[in-house]
Amino acid sequence: MKRVVCAAMAVAMAASSVFAAGQAKLKVWESAGPEKKFVQYAINQYKKVDKKTKISFEPVEATDARAKIELDGPAGVGADIFVTPHDHIGALVAGGHVLPVDDANAYMADFIDMARMGATYNGKVYGYPLGAETYALFYNKDLIKEAPKTWDDVIAFAKTFNNKAENKYALVWPVADGYYGYMFMESFGAPLFGPTHDDRKQHNLNSANAIKGLTYFQNLRKQILDIPAADASGDFCNAEFTEGKAAMIITGPWKTNDFKAAGINFAISTVPAFPDTGKDAANTFSGVRLAFVSSYTEFPDEAKAFAKFMTSKDMLQKRYEITDQIPPRKDITTNDPLSNGIKEQLKYATAMPTIPQLGTYWSAMGSAYSGIWDGDPVKTDLDSAAAAMEAAK
């Protein structure tokens, strides 16, 4: 891709006048896997426009980066640029761990609304969008010809496919993970933190609709995935699908390359609709993958310049080719069967809330999903989660 640095070159050159004298050294944290490959590619391309700045990569999972920067940043050993989902932005800003984006209006002009919203907190832009994502239904076309439209269809298929003795299951997903479990809340009319997802008093964790949704969730165990919540880990689910023991898996575009490499003949569709909800698909959580510039960096101008370079049109086009994750820019068009499946699910997705109380949702509801799946009284566990939310600061 010979022209890959052309448009992005202007970003780096514009910042060159503010580079500090001498050589800047930057560290970037991002997940291992295809994301690592992209960052390393971007670093190599950046050398063509800035020969002074030295940039290194360190693998840190995006979901772990916030907690790590909170410890390593003040100690002076953290990253200058790190990547994490947008729902961490509230805690990062409140803790003073990240710097705002310079010339934010001009920079954000080419990004989709979802990316702009995810990168913004209290009216100020802090994040540099890398990808838009949600989970969807991945299905093995050699095991099931068409994607089921409803969960009733999934249950009917499970009756013909499941074999517990052989660990064969129609559909797998990490049942105790609140990221996936959320579909049983909003789909049944219990949106987290209310209609605008920013009112902690409207947590809805033990609302009548949440009880209805989580009761349905609990009843699925015996019908499609009769294993303890602790056993339904992400690793288990991925292995089941990769080995052909699971016909379907609910996961996100971050697994696309792995499934391709495993030689699976798969497609992606929307998550099936729940009964009596009046919807054509389940409501899922969506996220924007953001790069942030640490407030602890010694080289803020250089770090901001590289973050903008990494999220330029040419770079994000290349990132899509490497990761299969949807570029969050209006000036990049994707049109292939796999990405189209994710984009279709995005129509039914809700951006994860950004208020700091989301952290309590993960911990409190993670326990609730696990307990409910394993047979606890639904209302009891949801009342406990609600009490934890109401006691949180």
Coordinates of N, CA, C and O in Angstrom, one line a residue, residues 264-369:
I264 N -12.3 -22.2 9.6 CA -13.7 -22.4 9.8 C -14.5 -21.7 8.7 O -14.3 -20.5 8.3
N265 N -15.5 -22.4 8.2 CA -16.4 -21.8 7.1 C -17.5 -21.2 7.9 O -18.6 -21.7 8.1
F266 N -17.3 -19.9 8.2 CA -18.3 -19.2 9.1 C -18.9 -17.9 8.5 O -18.3 -17.4 7.5
A267 N -20.0 -17.5 9.0 CA -20.6 -16.2 8.6 C -21.0 -15.5 9.9 O -21.0 -16.1 11.0
I268 N -21.4 -14.2 9.8 CA -21.8 -13.4 10.9 C -23.2 -12.8 10.6 O -23.4 -12.3 9.6
S269 N -24.0 -12.9 11.7 CA -25.4 -12.4 11.6 C -25.7 -11.7 12.9 O -24.9 -11.7 13.8
T270 N -26.9 -11.1 12.9 CA -27.4 -10.4 14.1 C -27.7 -11.5 15.2 O -28.0 -12.6 14.9
V271 N -27.6 -11.1 16.4 CA -27.9 -11.9 17.6 C -29.4 -12.2 17.5 O -30.2 -11.2 17.3
P272 N -29.9 -13.4 17.6 CA -31.3 -13.7 17.4 C -32.2 -12.9 18.4 O -31.8 -12.4 19.5
A273 N -33.4 -12.6 17.9 CA -34.4 -11.8 18.6 C -35.0 -12.7 19.8 O -35.2 -13.9 19.7
F274 N -35.3 -12.0 20.9 CA -35.9 -12.6 22.0 C -37.4 -12.6 21.8 O -38.0 -11.7 21.2
P275 N -38.2 -13.6 22.4 CA -39.6 -13.6 22.3 C -40.3 -12.4 23.0 O -39.8 -12.0 24.0
D276 N -41.4 -12.0 22.4 CA -42.3 -11.0 23.1 C -41.6 -9.7 23.3 O -41.9 -8.9 24.3
T277 N -40.5 -9.3 22.5 CA -39.9 -8.0 22.7 C -40.2 -7.1 21.5 O -39.9 -5.9 21.6
G278 N -40.7 -7.6 20.5 CA -41.1 -6.8 19.3 C -39.9 -6.3 18.5 O -40.0 -5.3 17.8
K279 N -38.8 -7.0 18.7 CA -37.5 -6.5 18.0 C -37.0 -7.6 17.1 O -37.3 -8.8 17.3
D280 N -36.3 -7.2 16.0 CA -35.8 -8.1 15.0 C -34.5 -8.7 15.4 O -34.0 -9.6 14.8
A281 N -33.8 -8.2 16.4 CA -32.6 -8.7 16.9 C -32.4 -8.3 18.4 O -33.1 -7.4 18.9
A282 N -31.5 -9.0 19.1 CA -31.2 -8.6 20.4 C -30.5 -7.3 20.5 O -29.7 -6.9 19.6
N283 N -30.7 -6.5 21.6 CA -29.9 -5.3 21.8 C -28.6 -5.7 22.5 O -28.6 -6.3 23.5
T284 N -27.5 -5.3 21.9 CA -26.2 -5.6 22.4 C -25.5 -4.3 22.9 O -25.9 -3.2 22.5
F285 N -24.4 -4.5 23.6 CA -23.5 -3.4 23.9 C -22.6 -3.2 22.7 O -22.1 -4.1 22.1
S286 N -22.3 -1.9 22.5 CA -21.3 -1.6 21.5 C -20.2 -0.8 22.1 O -20.4 -0.2 23.2
G287 N -19.1 -0.7 21.5 CA -18.0 0.0 22.0 C -17.1 0.7 20.9 O -17.2 0.3 19.8
V288 N -16.5 1.7 21.3 CA -15.5 2.4 20.4 C -14.1 2.1 21.1 O -13.9 2.4 22.2
R289 N -13.2 1.6 20.3 CA -11.9 1.3 20.7 C -11.1 2.6 20.6 O -11.0 3.2 19.5
L290 N -10.6 3.2 21.7 CA -10.0 4.5 21.7 C -8.5 4.4 22.1 O -8.1 3.6 23.0
A291 N -7.7 5.2 21.5 CA -6.3 5.5 21.9 C -6.4 6.7 22.8 O -7.2 7.7 22.5
F292 N -5.7 6.7 23.9 CA -5.6 7.9 24.8 C -4.1 8.3 25.0 O -3.2 7.4 25.0
V293 N -3.9 9.6 25.1 CA -2.6 10.1 25.5 C -2.5 10.3 27.0 O -3.4 11.0 27.6
S294 N -1.6 9.6 27.6 CA -1.5 9.7 29.1 C -1.1 11.0 29.6 O -0.2 11.7 28.9
S295 N -1.7 11.5 30.7 CA -1.3 12.8 31.2 C 0.1 12.7 31.9 O 0.6 13.8 32.2
Y296 N 0.7 11.5 32.0 CA 2.0 11.4 32.6 C 3.1 11.4 31.6 O 4.3 11.3 32.0
T297 N 2.8 11.5 30.3 CA 3.8 11.4 29.3 C 4.8 12.6 29.4 O 4.3 13.7 29.7
E298 N 6.0 12.4 29.1 CA 7.0 13.5 29.1 C 7.0 14.2 27.7 O 7.6 15.2 27.5
F299 N 6.3 13.6 26.7 CA 6.3 14.1 25.4 C 4.9 14.2 24.9 O 4.4 13.4 23.9
P300 N 4.1 15.1 25.4 CA 2.6 15.1 25.0 C 2.4 15.5 23.6 O 1.5 15.0 22.9
D301 N 3.2 16.4 23.0 CA 3.0 16.8 21.6 C 3.3 15.7 20.7 O 2.6 15.4 19.7
E302 N 4.4 15.0 20.9 CA 4.8 13.9 20.1 C 3.7 12.7 20.2 O 3.4 12.1 19.2
A303 N 3.3 12.5 21.4 CA 2.3 11.4 21.6 C 1.0 11.7 20.9 O 0.4 10.9 20.3
K304 N 0.5 13.0 21.0 CA -0.7 13.4 20.3 C -0.5 13.3 18.8 O -1.5 12.9 18.1
A305 N 0.6 13.7 18.3 CA 0.9 13.6 16.9 C 0.8 12.1 16.4 O 0.2 11.8 15.3
F306 N 1.4 11.2 17.1 CA 1.3 9.8 16.7 C -0.1 9.2 16.8 O -0.5 8.5 16.0
A307 N -0.8 9.6 17.9 CA -2.2 9.2 18.0 C -3.1 9.6 16.8 O -3.9 8.9 16.3
K308 N -2.9 10.9 16.4 CA -3.6 11.4 15.2 C -3.2 10.6 14.0 O -4.0 10.3 13.1
F309 N -1.9 10.4 13.8 CA -1.4 9.6 12.7 C -2.0 8.2 12.6 O -2.5 7.7 11.6
M310 N -2.0 7.6 13.8 CA -2.5 6.2 13.9 C -4.0 6.1 13.5 O -4.5 5.0 13.1
T311 N -4.8 7.2 13.7 CA -6.2 7.2 13.4 C -6.6 8.0 12.2 O -7.7 8.3 12.0
S312 N -5.6 8.2 11.3 CA -5.8 8.9 10.0 C -6.5 7.9 9.1 O -6.6 6.7 9.3
K313 N -7.0 8.4 8.0 CA -7.8 7.6 7.0 C -7.0 6.5 6.5 O -7.4 5.3 6.5
D314 N -5.8 6.7 6.1 CA -5.0 5.6 5.5 C -4.6 4.6 6.5 O -4.6 3.4 6.3
M315 N -4.3 5.0 7.7 CA -3.9 4.1 8.8 C -5.1 3.2 9.2 O -5.0 2.0 9.4
L316 N -6.3 3.8 9.3 CA -7.4 3.0 9.7 C -8.0 2.1 8.6 O -8.5 1.1 8.9
Q317 N -7.7 2.5 7.4 CA -8.0 1.6 6.3 C -7.1 0.4 6.4 O -7.6 -0.8 6.2
K318 N -5.8 0.6 6.7 CA -4.9 -0.5 6.8 C -5.3 -1.3 8.1 O -5.2 -2.6 8.1
R319 N -5.7 -0.7 9.1 CA -6.1 -1.4 10.3 C -7.2 -2.3 10.1 O -7.3 -3.5 10.6
Y320 N -8.2 -1.9 9.3 CA -9.3 -2.7 8.9 C -8.8 -4.0 8.2 O -9.3 -5.1 8.4
E321 N -7.9 -3.8 7.3 CA -7.3 -4.9 6.5 C -6.6 -5.9 7.4 O -6.6 -7.1 7.2
I322 N -6.0 -5.4 8.5 CA -5.3 -6.3 9.4 C -6.2 -6.9 10.4 O -6.0 -8.1 10.8
T323 N -7.1 -6.2 11.0 CA -7.9 -6.6 12.1 C -9.3 -7.0 11.8 O -10.0 -7.7 12.7
D324 N -9.9 -6.6 10.7 CA -11.3 -6.8 10.3 C -12.2 -6.1 11.2 O -13.4 -6.3 11.3
Q325 N -11.7 -5.1 12.0 CA -12.6 -4.3 12.9 C -13.1 -3.0 12.1 O -12.3 -2.4 11.4
I326 N -14.3 -2.7 12.3 CA -14.9 -1.6 11.5 C -14.3 -0.3 11.8 O -14.2 0.2 12.9
P327 N -13.8 0.4 10.7 CA -13.2 1.8 10.9 C -14.3 2.8 11.3 O -15.3 2.8 10.7
P328 N -14.0 3.6 12.3 CA -15.1 4.5 12.8 C -15.0 5.9 12.0 O -15.4 6.9 12.6
R329 N -14.6 5.9 10.8 CA -14.5 7.1 10.0 C -15.6 7.1 8.9 O -15.9 6.1 8.3
K330 N -16.1 8.3 8.6 CA -17.1 8.5 7.6 C -16.5 8.3 6.2 O -17.2 8.0 5.2
D331 N -15.2 8.6 6.1 CA -14.5 8.5 4.8 C -13.9 7.2 4.4 O -13.1 7.1 3.5
I332 N -14.3 6.1 5.2 CA -13.9 4.8 4.9 C -15.1 3.9 4.7 O -15.9 3.9 5.6
T333 N -15.2 3.2 3.6 CA -16.3 2.3 3.4 C -15.9 0.9 3.4 O -14.9 0.5 2.7
T334 N -16.6 0.0 4.1 CA -16.3 -1.4 4.0 C -17.6 -2.1 3.5 O -18.7 -1.7 3.7
N335 N -17.3 -3.2 2.7 CA -18.4 -3.9 2.2 C -18.0 -5.3 1.9 O -17.5 -5.7 0.8
D336 N -18.0 -6.2 2.9 CA -17.8 -7.6 2.7 C -18.7 -8.3 3.7 O -19.2 -7.7 4.7
P337 N -19.0 -9.6 3.4 CA -20.0 -10.3 4.2 C -19.7 -10.3 5.7 O -20.7 -10.2 6.5
L338 N -18.5 -10.4 6.2 CA -18.2 -10.5 7.6 C -18.4 -9.1 8.3 O -19.1 -9.0 9.3
S339 N -17.8 -8.1 7.7 CA -18.0 -6.8 8.3 C -19.4 -6.3 8.2 O -19.9 -5.6 9.1
N340 N -20.1 -6.7 7.2 CA -21.5 -6.3 7.0 C -22.4 -6.9 8.2 O -23.4 -6.3 8.6
G341 N -22.0 -8.1 8.6 CA -22.8 -8.8 9.7 C -22.6 -8.0 11.0 O -23.6 -7.8 11.7
I342 N -21.4 -7.5 11.3 CA -21.2 -6.7 12.4 C -21.9 -5.3 12.3 O -22.5 -4.8 13.3
K343 N -21.8 -4.7 11.1 CA -22.5 -3.4 10.9 C -24.0 -3.5 11.1 O -24.7 -2.6 11.6
E344 N -24.6 -4.7 10.7 CA -26.0 -4.9 10.9 C -26.4 -5.0 12.3 O -27.4 -4.4 12.8
Q345 N -25.5 -5.7 13.1 CA -25.8 -5.7 14.6 C -25.6 -4.4 15.2 O -26.3 -4.1 16.2
L346 N -24.7 -3.6 14.7 CA -24.5 -2.2 15.3 C -25.8 -1.4 15.3 O -26.0 -0.5 16.1
K347 N -26.7 -1.7 14.3 CA -28.0 -1.0 14.3 C -28.8 -1.3 15.5 O -29.7 -0.5 15.9
Y348 N -28.6 -2.4 16.2 CA -29.3 -2.7 17.4 C -28.5 -2.6 18.7 O -28.9 -3.1 19.7
A349 N -27.4 -1.9 18.6 CA -26.4 -1.9 19.7 C -26.5 -0.5 20.4 O -26.9 0.5 19.8
T350 N -26.2 -0.6 21.7 CA -26.2 0.6 22.6 C -24.8 0.8 23.0 O -24.1 -0.1 23.5
A351 N -24.3 2.0 22.8 CA -22.9 2.3 23.3 C -22.8 2.2 24.8 O -23.7 2.6 25.5
M352 N -21.8 1.5 25.3 CA -21.6 1.3 26.7 C -21.6 2.7 27.4 O -21.0 3.6 26.9
P353 N -22.3 2.8 28.5 CA -22.3 4.1 29.3 C -20.8 4.5 29.6 O -20.0 3.7 29.8
T354 N -20.6 5.8 29.8 CA -19.3 6.3 30.2 C -19.2 6.8 31.6 O -18.1 7.2 32.0
I355 N -20.3 6.8 32.3 CA -20.2 7.3 33.7 C -19.5 6.3 34.5 O -19.5 5.1 34.3
P356 N -18.7 6.8 35.6 CA -17.8 5.9 36.3 C -18.6 4.8 37.0 O -17.9 3.7 37.3
Q357 N -19.9 4.9 37.2 CA -20.6 3.8 37.9 C -20.7 2.6 37.1 O -21.2 1.5 37.6
L358 N -20.3 2.7 35.8 CA -20.4 1.4 35.0 C -19.5 0.4 35.6 O -19.7 -0.8 35.5
G359 N -18.4 0.8 36.3 CA -17.5 -0.2 36.9 C -18.3 -1.1 37.9 O -18.0 -2.3 38.1
T360 N -19.2 -0.5 38.6 CA -20.0 -1.3 39.6 C -20.9 -2.3 38.8 O -21.2 -3.4 39.3
Y361 N -21.4 -1.9 37.6 CA -22.2 -2.8 36.8 C -21.4 -4.1 36.5 O -21.9 -5.2 36.7
W362 N -20.1 -3.9 36.1 CA -19.3 -5.1 35.7 C -19.2 -6.0 36.9 O -19.3 -7.2 36.8
S363 N -18.8 -5.5 38.1 CA -18.6 -6.3 39.2 C -19.9 -6.9 39.8 O -20.0 -8.2 40.0
A364 N -20.9 -6.1 40.0 CA -22.1 -6.6 40.7 C -22.9 -7.5 39.8 O -23.4 -8.5 40.2
M365 N -23.0 -7.1 38.5 CA -23.8 -7.9 37.6 C -23.0 -9.1 37.1 O -23.6 -10.1 36.7
G366 N -21.7 -9.1 37.1 CA -20.9 -10.3 36.8 C -21.3 -11.4 37.8 O -21.5 -12.6 37.4
S367 N -21.3 -11.0 39.0 CA -21.7 -12.0 40.1 C -23.2 -12.5 39.9 O -23.5 -13.7 40.0
A368 N -24.1 -11.5 39.5 CA -25.5 -11.9 39.3 C -25.7 -12.8 38.1 O -26.4 -13.8 38.3
Y369 N -25.0 -12.5 37.0 CA -25.2 -13.4 35.8 C -24.7 -14.8 36.2 O -25.4 -15.8 35.8

